Amino acid sequence: MTRIIAGAAGSRRLEVPKSGTRPTSDRVREAIFSTLDAWGFVEGTRVLDLYAGSGALGLEALSRGAAEVTLVEKHPQAAQVAGRNARTVSEALGGGAHAEVIRQTVQTYLETVAPAPRWDVVLIDPPYDLGETELSANLRALVPVLAPDAAVLVERSSRSPEPGWPDGLGLVRKKAYGETVLWWAEPAGEVDSTASGSAPR
């Protein structure tokens, strides 16, 4: 089991799939949302959680005031768990919060969603064994559906290389937490592999 850390659904327990997922630790999740809160990227935003697993990242955003959250997860069991967790959080928020679970591959979803700028925050926490070519394809397909000032997070193992940023998406911050590295990017920025603390805008 894991839990929502803060916000209106804070301390609510969430299910975790029995296998096939790697939940983000509470420490790293708190770091992610401290950054987003500092940048003003949570309340009222539209959030896309790719490789959602239990949905804990996206649902943390919903608890903290995101207007809309979409969880994309291809594995049937994990998608079912994410759906139950979404209902748990929505009920804690009075039933008005909107969280949608899409059972599809990330690439298929990104290639078929309406090609208009829409996502303010994108959280990408793929399996550590996901190939760099597939991750790069995901990032290329993501660019057309981002809001102009969006924040994009890629969570990877410290043993993984820097993601291959496509044209239209550039690095603004890198931060390591033990075996986990958080890569933050924004639309239309130039890649800067030495970035360590700048914020999107």
Coordinates of N, CA and C in Angstrom, one line a residue:
M1 N 0.8 -1.2 0.0 CA 0.0 0.0 0.0 C 0.9 1.3 0.0
T2 N 0.4 2.3 -0.6 CA 1.0 3.6 -0.5 C -0.1 4.6 -0.1
R3 N 0.2 5.9 -0.1 CA -0.8 6.9 0.3 C -0.6 8.2 -0.4
I4 N -1.7 9.0 -0.4 CA -1.6 10.3 -0.8 C -0.9 11.1 0.3
I5 N 0.1 11.9 -0.1 CA 0.9 12.6 0.9 C 0.2 13.9 1.4
A6 N -0.3 14.7 0.6 CA -0.9 16.0 1.0 C -2.1 16.4 0.2
G7 N -2.7 17.5 0.6 CA -3.9 18.0 -0.1 C -5.2 17.5 0.5
A8 N -6.3 17.7 -0.2 CA -7.6 17.3 0.3 C -7.8 15.8 0.6
A9 N -7.0 15.0 -0.1 CA -7.1 13.5 0.1 C -5.9 13.0 0.8
G10 N -5.2 13.9 1.5 CA -3.9 13.5 2.2 C -4.2 12.4 3.2
S11 N -3.2 11.4 3.2 CA -3.2 10.2 4.0 C -4.2 9.1 3.6
R12 N -4.9 9.4 2.5 CA -5.7 8.3 1.9 C -4.8 7.2 1.4
R13 N -5.1 5.9 1.7 CA -4.3 4.8 1.3 C -4.7 4.4 -0.1
L14 N -3.7 4.1 -0.9 CA -3.9 3.7 -2.3 C -3.4 2.2 -2.5
E15 N -4.1 1.5 -3.4 CA -3.6 0.2 -3.7 C -2.4 0.3 -4.6
V16 N -1.6 -0.8 -4.6 CA -0.5 -0.9 -5.5 C -0.6 -2.3 -6.3
P17 N -0.5 -2.3 -7.6 CA -0.5 -3.6 -8.3 C 0.4 -4.6 -7.7
K18 N 0.0 -5.9 -7.7 CA 0.9 -6.9 -7.1 C 2.2 -7.1 -7.8
S19 N 2.3 -6.8 -9.1 CA 3.5 -6.9 -9.8 C 3.5 -6.0 -11.0
G20 N 4.7 -5.8 -11.6 CA 4.8 -5.1 -12.9 C 4.9 -3.6 -12.8
T21 N 4.9 -3.1 -11.5 CA 5.0 -1.6 -11.4 C 6.1 -1.3 -10.3
R22 N 6.6 -0.1 -10.4 CA 7.6 0.4 -9.4 C 7.1 1.7 -8.9
P23 N 6.4 1.7 -7.7 CA 5.8 2.9 -7.2 C 6.9 3.9 -6.8
T24 N 6.7 5.2 -7.1 CA 7.6 6.2 -6.7 C 7.6 6.4 -5.2
S25 N 8.7 6.5 -4.6 CA 8.8 6.6 -3.1 C 8.2 7.9 -2.6
D26 N 7.7 7.9 -1.4 CA 7.2 9.1 -0.8 C 8.1 10.2 -0.8
R27 N 9.4 9.9 -0.6 CA 10.5 11.0 -0.6 C 10.6 11.7 -2.0
V28 N 10.6 10.8 -3.0 CA 10.7 11.4 -4.4 C 9.4 12.1 -4.8
R29 N 8.3 11.5 -4.4 CA 7.0 12.1 -4.8 C 6.9 13.5 -4.1
E30 N 7.3 13.6 -2.8 CA 7.3 14.9 -2.2 C 8.2 15.9 -2.8
A31 N 9.4 15.4 -3.3 CA 10.3 16.3 -4.0 C 9.7 16.8 -5.3
I32 N 9.0 15.9 -6.0 CA 8.3 16.3 -7.3 C 7.3 17.4 -7.0
F33 N 6.5 17.2 -6.0 CA 5.4 18.2 -5.8 C 5.9 19.4 -5.1
S34 N 7.0 19.4 -4.4 CA 7.6 20.6 -3.8 C 8.0 21.5 -5.0
T35 N 8.6 20.8 -6.0 CA 9.1 21.6 -7.2 C 7.9 22.2 -7.9
L36 N 6.9 21.3 -8.2 CA 5.7 21.8 -8.9 C 5.0 22.9 -8.2
D37 N 4.9 22.8 -6.8 CA 4.2 23.8 -6.0 C 5.0 25.1 -6.1
A38 N 6.4 25.0 -6.1 CA 7.2 26.2 -6.1 C 7.1 27.0 -7.4
W39 N 6.8 26.2 -8.5 CA 6.7 26.8 -9.8 C 5.2 27.2 -10.1
G40 N 4.3 26.9 -9.2 CA 2.9 27.2 -9.4 C 2.2 26.3 -10.5
F41 N 2.7 25.0 -10.5 CA 2.2 24.1 -11.6 C 1.3 23.0 -11.1
V42 N 0.5 23.3 -10.0 CA -0.4 22.2 -9.5 C -1.8 22.7 -9.6
E43 N -2.2 23.7 -8.8 CA -3.6 24.0 -8.6 C -4.2 24.5 -10.0
G44 N -5.3 23.9 -10.3 CA -6.0 24.3 -11.5 C -5.4 23.8 -12.8
T45 N -4.4 23.0 -12.8 CA -3.7 22.5 -14.0 C -4.3 21.2 -14.5
R46 N -4.0 20.9 -15.8 CA -4.4 19.7 -16.4 C -3.1 18.8 -16.4
V47 N -3.2 17.6 -15.8 CA -2.1 16.7 -15.6 C -2.2 15.4 -16.3
L48 N -1.2 15.0 -17.0 CA -1.1 13.7 -17.7 C -0.1 12.9 -17.0
D49 N -0.5 11.7 -16.6 CA 0.4 10.7 -15.9 C 0.6 9.5 -16.8
L50 N 1.8 9.4 -17.4 CA 2.1 8.3 -18.3 C 2.8 7.2 -17.6
Y51 N 2.5 5.9 -18.0 CA 3.0 4.8 -17.3 C 2.6 4.9 -15.9
A52 N 1.3 5.1 -15.7 CA 0.7 5.5 -14.4 C 0.8 4.5 -13.3
G53 N 0.8 3.2 -13.6 CA 0.8 2.2 -12.5 C -0.4 2.4 -11.6
S54 N -0.1 2.6 -10.4 CA -1.2 2.7 -9.4 C -1.9 4.1 -9.6
G55 N -1.3 5.0 -10.3 CA -1.9 6.3 -10.4 C -1.5 7.3 -9.3
A56 N -0.5 6.9 -8.5 CA -0.2 7.7 -7.3 C 0.3 9.1 -7.6
L57 N 1.1 9.2 -8.7 CA 1.6 10.5 -9.1 C 0.5 11.5 -9.5
G58 N -0.3 11.0 -10.5 CA -1.3 11.9 -11.0 C -2.4 12.2 -9.9
L59 N -2.7 11.2 -9.1 CA -3.7 11.4 -8.0 C -3.2 12.3 -6.9
E60 N -1.9 12.3 -6.7 CA -1.3 13.3 -5.8 C -1.6 14.7 -6.3
A61 N -1.4 14.9 -7.6 CA -1.7 16.2 -8.2 C -3.2 16.5 -8.0
L62 N -4.1 15.6 -8.2 CA -5.5 15.8 -8.0 C -5.8 16.2 -6.6
S63 N -5.2 15.5 -5.6 CA -5.4 15.9 -4.2 C -5.0 17.3 -3.9
R64 N -3.9 17.7 -4.6 CA -3.4 19.1 -4.3 C -4.0 20.2 -5.1
G65 N -5.0 19.9 -5.9 CA -5.8 20.9 -6.6 C -5.7 20.9 -8.1
A66 N -5.2 19.9 -8.7 CA -5.2 19.9 -10.2 C -6.7 19.8 -10.6
A67 N -6.9 20.4 -11.8 CA -8.3 20.5 -12.3 C -8.7 19.2 -13.0
E68 N -7.8 18.5 -13.6 CA -8.1 17.4 -14.4 C -6.8 16.5 -14.5
V69 N -7.0 15.2 -14.3 CA -5.9 14.2 -14.4 C -6.2 13.1 -15.3
T70 N -5.3 12.7 -16.2 CA -5.5 11.5 -17.0 C -4.4 10.6 -16.8
L71 N -4.7 9.3 -16.4 CA -3.8 8.3 -16.1 C -3.7 7.3 -17.3
V72 N -2.6 7.1 -17.9 CA -2.4 6.2 -19.0 C -1.6 5.0 -18.6
E73 N -2.2 3.8 -18.7 CA -1.5 2.6 -18.2 C -2.0 1.4 -19.1
K74 N -1.1 0.7 -19.7 CA -1.5 -0.4 -20.6 C -1.9 -1.7 -19.9
H75 N -1.3 -2.0 -18.8 CA -1.5 -3.3 -18.1 C -2.9 -3.4 -17.5
P76 N -3.7 -4.4 -17.8 CA -5.1 -4.4 -17.3 C -5.2 -4.4 -15.8
Q77 N -4.4 -5.1 -15.1 CA -4.5 -5.1 -13.6 C -4.1 -3.8 -13.0
A78 N -3.0 -3.2 -13.5 CA -2.6 -1.9 -13.0 C -3.7 -0.8 -13.3
A79 N -4.2 -0.9 -14.5 CA -5.3 0.1 -14.9 C -6.5 -0.1 -14.0
Q80 N -6.9 -1.3 -13.6 CA -8.0 -1.5 -12.7 C -7.7 -0.9 -11.3
V81 N -6.4 -1.1 -10.9 CA -6.0 -0.6 -9.6 C -6.1 1.0 -9.6
A82 N -5.5 1.5 -10.7 CA -5.6 3.0 -10.9 C -7.0 3.5 -10.8
G83 N -7.9 2.8 -11.5 CA -9.3 3.2 -11.5 C -9.9 3.2 -10.1
R84 N -9.6 2.2 -9.3 CA -10.1 2.2 -7.9 C -9.5 3.3 -7.1
N85 N -8.2 3.5 -7.3 CA -7.6 4.6 -6.6 C -8.1 6.0 -7.0
A86 N -8.4 6.1 -8.2 CA -9.0 7.4 -8.7 C -10.4 7.6 -8.0
R87 N -11.1 6.6 -7.9 CA -12.4 6.7 -7.2 C -12.2 7.1 -5.7
T88 N -11.2 6.5 -5.1 CA -10.9 6.8 -3.7 C -10.6 8.2 -3.5
V89 N -9.8 8.8 -4.3 CA -9.4 10.2 -4.2 C -10.5 11.1 -4.6
S90 N -11.3 10.8 -5.6 CA -12.4 11.6 -6.0 C -13.4 11.7 -4.9
E91 N -13.7 10.6 -4.3 CA -14.6 10.6 -3.1 C -14.1 11.4 -2.0
A92 N -12.8 11.4 -1.7 CA -12.3 12.2 -0.7 C -12.4 13.7 -1.0
L93 N -12.4 14.0 -2.3 CA -12.5 15.4 -2.7 C -14.0 15.8 -2.9
G94 N -14.9 15.0 -2.6 CA -16.3 15.3 -2.7 C -17.0 14.9 -4.0
G95 N -16.3 14.1 -4.8 CA -16.8 13.6 -6.0 C -16.7 14.5 -7.2
G96 N -16.3 15.7 -7.0 CA -16.2 16.6 -8.2 C -15.0 16.6 -9.0
A97 N -13.9 16.0 -8.4 CA -12.6 16.0 -9.1 C -12.7 15.0 -10.3
H98 N -12.0 15.3 -11.4 CA -12.0 14.5 -12.6 C -10.7 13.8 -12.8
A99 N -10.8 12.5 -12.7 CA -9.6 11.6 -13.0 C -10.0 10.5 -14.0
E100 N -9.4 10.4 -15.1 CA -9.7 9.4 -16.1 C -8.6 8.5 -16.3
V101 N -8.9 7.2 -16.4 CA -7.9 6.1 -16.6 C -8.1 5.6 -18.1
I102 N -7.0 5.7 -18.8 CA -6.9 5.2 -20.2 C -6.1 3.9 -20.2
R103 N -6.7 2.8 -20.7 CA -5.9 1.6 -20.8 C -5.4 1.4 -22.2
Q104 N -4.2 1.9 -22.4 CA -3.6 2.0 -23.8 C -2.1 2.1 -23.6
T105 N -1.3 1.8 -24.6 CA 0.1 2.1 -24.6 C 0.3 3.6 -24.6
V106 N 1.3 4.1 -24.0 CA 1.6 5.5 -24.0 C 1.7 6.0 -25.5
Q107 N 2.5 5.3 -26.3 CA 2.7 5.8 -27.7 C 1.4 5.9 -28.4
T108 N 0.5 4.9 -28.3 CA -0.8 4.9 -29.0 C -1.6 6.1 -28.5
Y109 N -1.6 6.3 -27.2 CA -2.4 7.4 -26.7 C -1.9 8.7 -27.2
L110 N -0.6 8.9 -27.2 CA -0.1 10.2 -27.6 C -0.3 10.5 -29.1
E111 N -0.3 9.4 -29.9 CA -0.5 9.6 -31.3 C -1.9 9.7 -31.7
T112 N -2.9 9.4 -30.8 CA -4.3 9.5 -31.2 C -5.1 10.6 -30.5
V113 N -4.5 11.1 -29.4 CA -5.2 12.2 -28.7 C -5.2 13.4 -29.5
A114 N -6.3 14.2 -29.3 CA -6.5 15.4 -30.2 C -5.2 16.3 -30.2
P115 N -4.7 16.7 -31.4 CA -3.4 17.4 -31.5 C -3.6 18.9 -31.2
A116 N -3.9 19.2 -30.0 CA -4.0 20.6 -29.6 C -3.3 20.8 -28.3
P117 N -2.7 21.9 -28.0 CA -2.0 22.1 -26.7 C -3.0 22.0 -25.6
R118 N -2.7 21.1 -24.6 CA -3.7 20.9 -23.6 C -3.1 20.5 -22.2
W119 N -1.9 19.9 -22.1 CA -1.4 19.4 -20.8 C -0.5 20.4 -20.2
D120 N -0.8 20.8 -19.0 CA 0.1 21.7 -18.3 C 1.2 21.0 -17.6
V121 N 1.0 19.8 -17.1 CA 2.0 19.0 -16.4 C 1.9 17.6 -16.9
V122 N 3.1 17.1 -17.3 CA 3.2 15.7 -17.7 C 4.2 14.9 -16.8
L123 N 3.7 13.8 -16.2 CA 4.6 13.0 -15.3 C 4.8 11.7 -16.0
I124 N 6.1 11.4 -16.3 CA 6.5 10.2 -17.0 C 7.4 9.4 -16.1
D125 N 6.9 8.3 -15.6 CA 7.7 7.4 -14.8 C 7.6 6.0 -15.4
P126 N 8.4 5.8 -16.5 CA 8.3 4.5 -17.2 C 9.1 3.4 -16.4
P127 N 8.9 2.1 -16.8 CA 9.7 1.1 -16.2 C 11.2 1.4 -16.5
Y128 N 12.0 1.0 -15.5 CA 13.5 1.3 -15.7 C 14.0 0.6 -16.9
D129 N 13.4 -0.5 -17.3 CA 13.9 -1.3 -18.5 C 13.3 -0.8 -19.8
L130 N 12.5 0.3 -19.8 CA 12.0 0.8 -21.0 C 13.2 1.3 -21.9
G131 N 13.2 0.9 -23.2 CA 14.3 1.3 -24.0 C 14.4 2.8 -24.3
E132 N 15.5 3.4 -24.5 CA 15.7 4.8 -24.7 C 15.0 5.2 -26.0
T133 N 15.0 4.3 -27.0 CA 14.4 4.6 -28.3 C 12.9 4.8 -28.1
E134 N 12.3 4.0 -27.3 CA 10.8 4.1 -27.0 C 10.5 5.4 -26.2
L135 N 11.3 5.6 -25.2 CA 11.1 6.9 -24.5 C 11.3 8.1 -25.4
S136 N 12.2 8.1 -26.2 CA 12.4 9.2 -27.1 C 11.2 9.4 -28.1
A137 N 10.6 8.3 -28.5 CA 9.4 8.4 -29.3 C 8.3 8.9 -28.6
N138 N 8.1 8.5 -27.3 CA 7.1 9.1 -26.4 C 7.2 10.6 -26.3
L139 N 8.5 11.1 -26.1 CA 8.7 12.5 -25.9 C 8.4 13.3 -27.2
R140 N 8.8 12.7 -28.4 CA 8.5 13.4 -29.6 C 6.9 13.5 -29.8
A141 N 6.2 12.4 -29.5 CA 4.8 12.5 -29.7 C 4.1 13.4 -28.7
L142 N 4.8 13.6 -27.6 CA 4.2 14.5 -26.5 C 4.2 16.0 -26.9
V143 N 5.2 16.4 -27.6 CA 5.4 17.8 -27.9 C 4.1 18.5 -28.4
P144 N 3.4 18.0 -29.4 CA 2.2 18.7 -30.0 C 1.1 18.8 -29.0
V145 N 1.0 18.1 -27.9 CA -0.1 18.1 -27.0 C 0.2 18.8 -25.7
L146 N 1.3 19.6 -25.7 CA 1.6 20.3 -24.5 C 1.1 21.8 -24.5
A147 N 0.7 22.3 -23.4 CA 0.5 23.7 -23.3 C 1.8 24.5 -23.4
P148 N 1.7 25.7 -23.9 CA 3.0 26.5 -24.2 C 3.9 26.6 -23.0
D149 N 3.4 26.6 -21.8 CA 4.3 26.8 -20.7 C 4.3 25.5 -19.8
A150 N 4.2 24.4 -20.4 CA 4.0 23.1 -19.6 C 5.3 22.7 -18.9
A151 N 5.2 21.9 -17.9 CA 6.3 21.3 -17.2 C 6.2 19.8 -17.4
V152 N 7.3 19.2 -17.8 CA 7.4 17.8 -18.1 C 8.5 17.1 -17.2
L153 N 8.0 16.1 -16.5 CA 9.0 15.3 -15.7 C 9.2 13.9 -16.2
V154 N 10.5 13.5 -16.3 CA 10.8 12.1 -16.6 C 11.6 11.6 -15.4
E155 N 11.1 10.5 -14.8 CA 11.7 9.9 -13.7 C 12.4 8.6 -14.2
R156 N 13.8 8.6 -13.9 CA 14.5 7.4 -14.4 C 15.5 6.9 -13.3
S157 N 16.1 5.8 -13.6 CA 17.1 5.2 -12.8 C 18.4 6.1 -13.0
S158 N 19.2 6.1 -11.9 CA 20.5 6.9 -12.0 C 21.4 6.2 -13.0
R159 N 21.1 4.9 -13.3 CA 22.0 4.2 -14.3 C 21.5 4.4 -15.7
S160 N 20.4 5.1 -15.9 CA 19.9 5.4 -17.3 C 20.5 6.7 -17.8
P161 N 20.7 6.8 -19.1 CA 21.2 8.0 -19.7 C 20.2 9.1 -19.7
E162 N 20.6 10.3 -19.9 CA 19.7 11.4 -20.1 C 18.7 11.1 -21.2
P163 N 17.4 11.4 -21.0 CA 16.5 11.2 -22.1 C 16.9 11.9 -23.4
G164 N 16.5 11.4 -24.5 CA 16.8 12.0 -25.8 C 15.7 13.1 -26.1
W165 N 16.0 14.3 -25.8 CA 15.0 15.4 -25.9 C 14.8 15.7 -27.4
P166 N 13.5 15.7 -27.8 CA 13.2 16.1 -29.2 C 13.2 17.6 -29.5
D167 N 13.2 18.0 -30.7 CA 13.0 19.4 -31.0 C 11.7 19.8 -30.4
G168 N 11.7 21.0 -29.7 CA 10.5 21.5 -29.1 C 10.4 21.2 -27.6
L169 N 11.4 20.5 -27.1 CA 11.4 20.1 -25.7 C 12.8 20.2 -25.1
G170 N 13.1 21.0 -24.1 CA 14.4 21.1 -23.6 C 14.5 21.0 -22.1
L171 N 15.7 20.6 -21.6 CA 15.9 20.3 -20.2 C 16.1 21.7 -19.5
V172 N 15.4 21.7 -18.3 CA 15.6 22.9 -17.4 C 16.1 22.5 -16.0
R173 N 16.0 21.3 -15.6 CA 16.5 20.9 -14.3 C 16.8 19.4 -14.2
K174 N 17.8 19.0 -13.5 CA 18.1 17.6 -13.2 C 18.4 17.5 -11.7
K175 N 17.8 16.5 -11.0 CA 18.0 16.3 -9.6 C 18.0 14.8 -9.3
A176 N 19.0 14.4 -8.5 CA 19.1 13.0 -8.2 C 18.7 12.8 -6.7
Y177 N 18.0 11.7 -6.5 CA 17.6 11.2 -5.2 C 18.0 9.8 -5.0
G178 N 19.2 9.5 -4.6 CA 19.6 8.1 -4.5 C 19.7 7.5 -5.9
E179 N 18.9 6.4 -6.0 CA 18.9 5.7 -7.3 C 18.0 6.3 -8.3
T180 N 17.3 7.3 -8.0 CA 16.3 8.0 -8.9 C 16.8 9.3 -9.3
V181 N 16.6 9.6 -10.6 CA 16.9 10.9 -11.2 C 15.7 11.5 -11.8
L182 N 15.4 12.8 -11.4 CA 14.3 13.5 -12.0 C 14.8 14.5 -13.0
W183 N 14.3 14.4 -14.2 CA 14.7 15.3 -15.3 C 13.4 16.1 -15.6
W184 N 13.6 17.5 -15.5 CA 12.5 18.4 -15.8 C 12.8 19.1 -17.2
A185 N 11.7 19.2 -18.0 CA 11.8 19.9 -19.3 C 10.7 20.8 -19.5
E186 N 10.8 21.6 -20.5 CA 9.7 22.5 -20.9 C 9.7 22.6 -22.4
P187 N 8.6 23.1 -23.0 CA 8.5 23.2 -24.4 C 9.4 24.3 -25.0
A188 N 9.9 24.1 -26.2 CA 10.6 25.1 -26.9 C 11.9 25.5 -26.3
G189 N 12.4 24.8 -25.3 CA 13.7 25.2 -24.7 C 14.8 24.5 -25.3
E190 N 16.0 25.0 -25.2 CA 17.2 24.3 -25.7 C 17.7 23.3 -24.6
V191 N 18.1 22.2 -25.0 CA 18.7 21.2 -24.1 C 19.9 21.7 -23.4
D192 N 19.9 21.6 -22.1 CA 21.1 22.1 -21.3 C 21.4 21.0 -20.3
S193 N 22.4 20.1 -20.6 CA 22.7 19.0 -19.8 C 23.3 19.4 -18.4
T194 N 23.7 20.7 -18.3 CA 24.2 21.1 -17.0 C 23.2 21.8 -16.1
A195 N 21.9 21.8 -16.6 CA 20.9 22.5 -15.8 C 20.7 21.8 -14.5
S196 N 20.5 22.6 -13.4 CA 20.3 22.0 -12.1 C 19.3 22.7 -11.2
G197 N 18.8 23.9 -11.6 CA 17.8 24.5 -10.7 C 16.9 25.5 -11.4
S198 N 16.9 25.7 -12.7 CA 16.0 26.7 -13.3 C 14.6 26.1 -13.4
A199 N 13.7 27.0 -13.5 CA 12.3 26.6 -13.6 C 11.6 26.9 -14.9
P200 N 10.6 26.1 -15.3 CA 9.9 26.4 -16.5 C 9.2 27.7 -16.4
R201 N 9.0 28.4 -17.6 CA 8.1 29.5 -17.7 C 8.5 30.2 -19.0

